[in-house]
Amino acid sequence: MIDALDPGGPVNSVPPNDVHAAWLPPEAFRALGSRRSLVCGEGTLVDTVRDEIARACVRYGGSTDRPHPRPDRRPADDRSAAGTAYDLVLALVPAGLLPIAAAAVDVVYRRRYGAGTLGEEGFLLARHTEVTVVLAEAPAGLLYGLFHLVRLGESAFGLTRPMELHRPAMRLRMLNHWDNIDVHPVMGQVERGYAGGSIFWQDGARREDLTRVGAYGRLLAACGVNAVSVNNVNVHATEARLLTDRLGDVAAIADVLRPYGIRVHLSVSFAAPVMLGGLSSADPLDEAVREWWADATKRVYESVPDFGGYVVKADSEGQPGPFGYGRSHADGANVLADALSPYGGVVHWRAFVYNHRQDWRDRSTDRARAAHDHFVPLDGQFRDNVILQVKHGPMDFQTREPVSPVIAGMPGTRLAVELQVTQEYTGQQRHICYLAPWWSEVLGFGPWGDDGPTVAAVAAGASVGDAAERGAAGDGGGLVAVSNVGDDPFWTGHPLAQANLYAFGRLAWDPRLAPTAVLDEWIELTFAASAPNGLGLVRRVLRAIMDDSWRTYERYTAPLGVGFMVHPGDHYGPDVDGYEYSRWGTYHFADRDGVGVDRTRASGTAFTGQFPPPWRDVYESVESCPDELLLFFHHVPYGHVLHSGSTVIQHIYDTHFAGVEQVVAMRQQWERLAGVIDPGVHARVRERLDEQVRCATEWRDQINTYFFRKSGVPDAHGRRIH
Amino acid sequence: MIDALDPGGPVNSVPPNDVHAAWLPPEAFRALGSRRSLVCGEGTLVDTVRDEIARACVRYGGSTDRPHPRPDRRPADDRSAAGTAYDLVLALVPAGLLPIAAAAVDVVYRRRYGAGTLGEEGFLLARHTEVTVVLAEAPAGLLYGLFHLVRLGESAFGLTRPMELHRPAMRLRMLNHWDNIDVHPVMGQVERGYAGGSIFWQDGARREDLTRVGAYGRLLAACGVNAVSVNNVNVHATEARLLTDRLGDVAAIADVLRPYGIRVHLSVSFAAPVMLGGLSSADPLDEAVREWWADATKRVYESVPDFGGYVVKADSEGQPGPFGYGRSHADGANVLADALSPYGGVVHWRAFVYNHRQDWRDRSTDRARAAHDHFVPLDGQFRDNVILQVKHGPMDFQTREPVSPVIAGMPGTRLAVELQVTQEYTGQQRHICYLAPWWSEVLGFGPWGDDGPTVAAVAAGASVGDAAERGAAGDGGGLVAVSNVGDDPFWTGHPLAQANLYAFGRLAWDPRLAPTAVLDEWIELTFAASAPNGLGLVRRVLRAIMDDSWRTYERYTAPLGVGFMVHPGDHYGPDVDGYEYSRWGTYHFADRDGVGVDRTRASGTAFTGQFPPPWRDVYESVESCPDELLLFFHHVPYGHVLHSGSTVIQHIYDTHFAGVEQVVAMRQQWERLAGVIDPGVHARVRERLDEQVRCATEWRDQINTYFFRKSGVPDAHGRRIH
């Protein structure tokens, strides 16, 4: 009994024709769409699974069934009675587990995974007597299982397949959109957005046509993201009202994302009781304020029963917060948490609090210390449904930073680690910079050394003393990232920047995935329409271009972890002294003798003391500090010899010349794909590579000239420095 | 026969109550208003004179008459029959010269001034048998004579007064407004405006109430300005249409300014035939383009018969121009000149043409050379009604620059010298920087040395070989300046910045006036309401604060003529390397050994070769180059010893410490005026002085730290450098 194909399907799941399909082109569904499938289970997400398969079958000639509603009355020729009639079965375990699959699966499953459950989102994949089986305990698991099949393609139906159990490492895998409803006069519509306008908002209102939001949700589900906040953490006047009189807009977006298992969250202003409620104060200990939040939150859940919660940037870069009332950030976060608690919502409370009016003459203040100084004393004071959202590094998403010591410092607090998919400081989607290797380093880093849990494990819920592997889908805060998506036809401005979005979702699901493997997945899905031979070339070229692109970007920009040196305001392109005399706390202190920031306990800001062993000592010593972070922790002479054997000044010259050469090579590689891939994609990337070559050259020349003028040391190889 | 006071008067001549009266408070008219006056003559401007006196008389009890329309029938008791009945007579010479005054005046006049005429704007002031007499040959002369009397106050009626003849040195004394009709997203409404919005335009349209424009015209007439362009030289889409369908707006403004002898000019886009006329080209040699300009100009004069002409920024910073059609700037200017010629209009064609996309690595290109390179070869090719408008320095209104060599380079071209009253690079009307001493230096400079004509004389029409004094009201291009006025209640943001506007007009009328004398004039008019004793204190304090304020500003900003070092974009506050790696051609080339731009013929860009003797040699030699321009012309080591005896590096430290001390002293001086002057003025200036102290300190610390880090040379006096 084949489902009549519902031409409506989930209305918003396929992007308009003029929008790039990203990693879900129709061709990626070939293996699924040419098989006979049975989908067992009920519910919105199971319907989504059915619709996806049905759509693929229309294209590729397969079929999809649902179990007969009354098994005891099914006719003799009903195919759903016999598992062998199917190539693929996806089933909710409690609802309609087929005996033939269950028996086999159950044995293997128990042997390998013990009595553990699949949970809300996990699934099990097995191949049994020429049937591929996906089992889940909850609808979301079936949806993620479906997209796992899409990734596997034909190999999901290979003769032999080991059984696989997939559960997400993090329960919360979230994207923050820094989208404004109104266009901000300086920041534009999407703050730090490099892909056009917002997919949610336009001309001061919610977009009437949310088709792209649906298509976006589908892409996110396919890489594992399950939560989205829909407005900028800098909450301006218009956006503040999403919490109250614009709630209908939030509900409409939630309706479109729900079929993909994605919850909607909202950035709110801490001053909302004053701005929106007309109260005279937003003091979190004021009873009227508590009541206002409770009441406002109740109304939110009346509109959006599965609402995720609030994201709050408080006392940060001019946003209001509890400091204004002499209260702590725990007081501030808890009042929102109490309001959300009855409904299962959470508060993402950002730890990005620092003095953004620093005097550059004040050498004792160190912005790197700020989050630890502010938040570690509050450990244990936050409600269980508060998630402290910590940027992965102590500064602000630079190309290279140490891991934030806050991550090791708050065992009594749920922590989310925040990454930045949007390439604010990493080329703004005009440069190719595949960020998964960077995130992978961060997530695999052991804040307590090699024996303790990793950063990923902390985000998953582990703490000091736990083993490195603990914390799968535990009660941690998970991973959060700033999205890089806009209304650009390629979603992300640079078509290859789609890989970063994809990789974020995949690493949030499983931080142990190798970045190269994730890249391969993304390539094979995205370029599935290429001829089989062509795909091999695409893979080789993209690996050559992308695998090392983050380190290439690092080579031609600020050296040795010193950070910034970008053009103020827009953060694009070099300006070595651009932030040197500013109020932002981001300095390099280069003089004629040396460069770098002394953050040691011995003679500097003592930031090293915020780390537990071994890092507090590794970073403290100029001998043991890793080269790539040397200038983050130490001020050294230009003649200082690195572990690499090079001097600092010669390292600067060498890496900058090499970085540009590598970008030029990337551009040459790309030309090999002319005529092999979609011409629109090829042209857009070519145009951006021209800009990357130009900008990298500018970085090289400004950095080299700057340090040559300061140091007076000539290049050992006599290359041209202007 | 006292004129019935016309309560209408010139409707727009007195500013609204909430707007500061600037240098025309009612008290400035006390001497005039308490006298018995006779005004002889007819016409709009004579009416203005009458209305001014009548208004003063209402306040101070004097009287004003006009001659009996039929002298042969006047009654015996008519006072206008006998000069002795009046304290003051203002008369147009051809129309109604009173015999008693004429006889005396004529003798003295011929003896002192020969057969020269007073011209369109001159006037003669005499004191005869206790009557003060002002004579003019044309109505504008009478108007300027009136305001001269206002300046003189009681001393115009003293027992003895030598006869004075006043004729403007320049025929054209013009202000350019860089006002946009629409608010520009980056530049705001008034480009480089520091005094609020435009007085002409608001919310995308002409202001309905032009009262302030009238009041502005009155202020300008009182200092001698006779022409105004009403829109930005960067002509955007909306403003381009002032030439055609928005012509009514121009006419309305002209109507309000006409009673003050001020002609309206318009900035036009060179691409107007394409933008507005729908032609496919704006090629100046295209016949259809010539016809379009002729036709458009004809319509302009139908609306505004005394229209002044066009201001054009062509092929400059992105504006369209003749280069786009392979034509010269002479071709471009002449097509507009031909269109204006039948009506007596002029083209102000700006010489501010340079490569604003320079590669900072290119050391052979020198922006300072650009205007000379572009325009000197065209000398003699411009029509007589083309005025080439040349910035006074070769760069862009820095605190210190040499005089532009273009001024000495085009004997066959009418040149206007352009100054900047708006304080773009001199503190943006948040800092006190009285600019008249700077302008006075420029205007008194001899491009050919001490024996030839001055810059002022060139602007007045003199050329090489003329004597220094020649050129009064000759056929030169005159002086032009960018206005500093907006809709701020104090007109200029900083109340003391009014002095710059006043001084510009006065120096354009008479460049030989001492800046201190002009300052005194301005003080006595502006603070006329102070008690006599109070005025003495005001004068002492303001002299102490303002006389040297330009040099103080120079001390704490970019040193020794090197220029720029300002924050890019907004040009406010220090950013030493802000333009160092930019495309704007504004570099200082500081390295660990030295600083400055080598513009010599011997080893640099050969800019010195654009000057005639003696300057080509004075500037070429590091020995003879004046200290204040040393780094403009030479790259020298930090240890280079100046004529002052100090090294360059110690000079930098010393001037920056001294500059801040002087600003602190200015703020102390200002406190002496608390309670003595208008509290609103006092509070506004106090607030701005706080900002000036803050910003000067920032300049001092950034400049000193920057050069200490580069040079490694400690301050000889051991002061704190961060």
Coordinates of N, CA and C in Angstrom, one line a residue, chain A residues 425-478:
Chain A
Y425 N 35.8 36.8 12.1 CA 37.3 37.1 12.2 C 38.1 36.1 11.3
T426 N 37.4 35.4 10.5 CA 38.1 34.3 9.7 C 37.8 34.4 8.3
G427 N 37.6 35.7 7.8 CA 37.5 35.9 6.3 C 36.1 36.2 5.8
Q428 N 35.1 36.3 6.7 CA 33.8 36.8 6.4 C 33.2 36.2 5.2
Q429 N 33.4 34.9 5.0 CA 32.8 34.2 3.9 C 33.2 34.8 2.5
R430 N 34.2 35.6 2.6 CA 34.9 35.9 1.3 C 36.2 35.1 1.2
H431 N 36.7 34.6 2.3 CA 37.8 33.7 2.3 C 37.3 32.3 2.6
I432 N 38.0 31.4 2.0 CA 37.8 30.0 2.3 C 38.5 29.7 3.6
C433 N 37.8 29.3 4.6 CA 38.4 28.9 5.9 C 37.5 27.9 6.5
Y434 N 37.9 26.6 6.3 CA 37.1 25.5 6.8 C 37.4 25.4 8.3
L435 N 36.4 25.6 9.1 CA 36.7 25.8 10.6 C 36.7 24.5 11.4
A436 N 36.2 23.4 10.8 CA 36.1 22.2 11.6 C 37.4 21.8 12.3
P437 N 38.5 21.9 11.6 CA 39.8 21.5 12.3 C 40.0 22.3 13.5
W438 N 39.7 23.6 13.5 CA 39.8 24.5 14.7 C 38.9 24.0 15.8
W439 N 37.6 23.8 15.4 CA 36.7 23.4 16.4 C 37.0 22.0 17.0
S440 N 37.5 21.2 16.1 CA 37.9 19.8 16.6 C 39.0 19.9 17.6
E441 N 40.0 20.8 17.3 CA 41.1 21.0 18.3 C 40.5 21.4 19.6
V442 N 39.6 22.4 19.6 CA 39.0 23.0 20.8 C 38.2 21.9 21.5
L443 N 37.4 21.2 20.8 CA 36.5 20.2 21.4 C 37.3 19.0 22.0
G444 N 38.4 18.7 21.4 CA 39.2 17.6 21.8 C 40.2 18.0 22.9
F445 N 40.3 19.3 23.2 CA 41.3 19.8 24.2 C 40.9 19.3 25.6
G446 N 41.9 18.9 26.4 CA 41.6 18.5 27.7 C 42.0 19.6 28.7
P447 N 41.0 20.3 29.3 CA 41.3 21.4 30.1 C 42.1 21.0 31.4
W448 N 42.0 19.8 31.7 CA 42.8 19.3 32.9 C 43.9 18.4 32.4
G449 N 44.3 18.5 31.1 CA 45.3 17.7 30.6 C 44.7 16.4 29.9
D450 N 45.6 15.5 29.6 CA 45.2 14.4 28.7 C 44.2 13.4 29.4
D451 N 44.3 13.4 30.8 CA 43.5 12.4 31.5 C 42.1 12.8 31.8
G452 N 41.8 14.0 31.9 CA 40.4 14.4 32.2 C 39.5 14.5 31.0
P453 N 38.3 15.0 31.3 CA 37.4 15.1 30.2 C 37.8 16.2 29.2
T454 N 37.3 16.1 28.0 CA 37.6 17.1 27.0 C 36.6 18.2 27.1
V455 N 36.9 19.3 26.3 CA 35.9 20.4 26.2 C 34.6 19.9 25.8
A456 N 34.6 19.0 24.8 CA 33.3 18.4 24.3 C 32.6 17.7 25.4
A457 N 33.3 17.0 26.2 CA 32.7 16.2 27.3 C 32.1 17.2 28.4
V458 N 32.8 18.3 28.6 CA 32.2 19.3 29.6 C 30.9 19.8 29.0
A459 N 30.9 20.2 27.7 CA 29.7 20.7 27.1 C 28.6 19.6 27.2
A460 N 29.0 18.3 27.2 CA 28.0 17.3 27.2 C 27.6 17.0 28.7
G461 N 28.3 17.6 29.6 CA 27.9 17.4 31.0 C 28.9 16.8 31.9
A462 N 30.1 16.5 31.4 CA 31.1 16.0 32.3 C 31.8 17.1 33.1
S463 N 32.6 16.7 34.1 CA 33.3 17.6 34.9 C 34.6 17.1 35.3
V464 N 35.4 17.9 36.0 CA 36.7 17.4 36.4 C 36.6 16.1 37.1
G465 N 37.6 15.2 36.8 CA 37.6 13.9 37.4 C 36.8 12.8 36.6
D466 N 35.9 13.3 35.7 CA 35.3 12.3 34.8 C 36.3 11.9 33.8
A467 N 36.0 10.7 33.2 CA 36.9 10.2 32.1 C 36.6 11.0 30.9
A468 N 37.6 11.0 30.0 CA 37.5 11.9 28.8 C 36.2 11.6 28.0
E469 N 35.8 10.3 28.0 CA 34.7 10.0 27.1 C 33.3 10.2 27.7
R470 N 33.2 10.5 28.9 CA 31.9 10.6 29.6 C 31.0 11.7 29.0
G471 N 29.8 11.6 29.2 CA 28.9 12.8 29.0 C 28.1 12.7 27.8
A472 N 27.9 11.6 27.1 CA 27.1 11.6 25.9 C 25.7 11.9 26.3
A473 N 25.2 12.9 25.6 CA 23.8 13.4 25.8 C 23.5 13.6 27.3
G474 N 24.5 14.0 28.0 CA 24.2 14.3 29.4 C 23.5 15.6 29.6
D475 N 23.6 16.1 30.8 CA 22.9 17.3 31.1 C 23.7 18.5 31.0
G476 N 24.7 18.5 30.1 CA 25.5 19.7 29.9 C 24.7 20.7 29.0
G477 N 25.4 21.8 28.8 CA 24.7 22.9 28.0 C 24.8 22.7 26.5
G478 N 25.7 21.8 26.1 CA 25.8 21.5 24.7 C 26.6 22.5 23.9

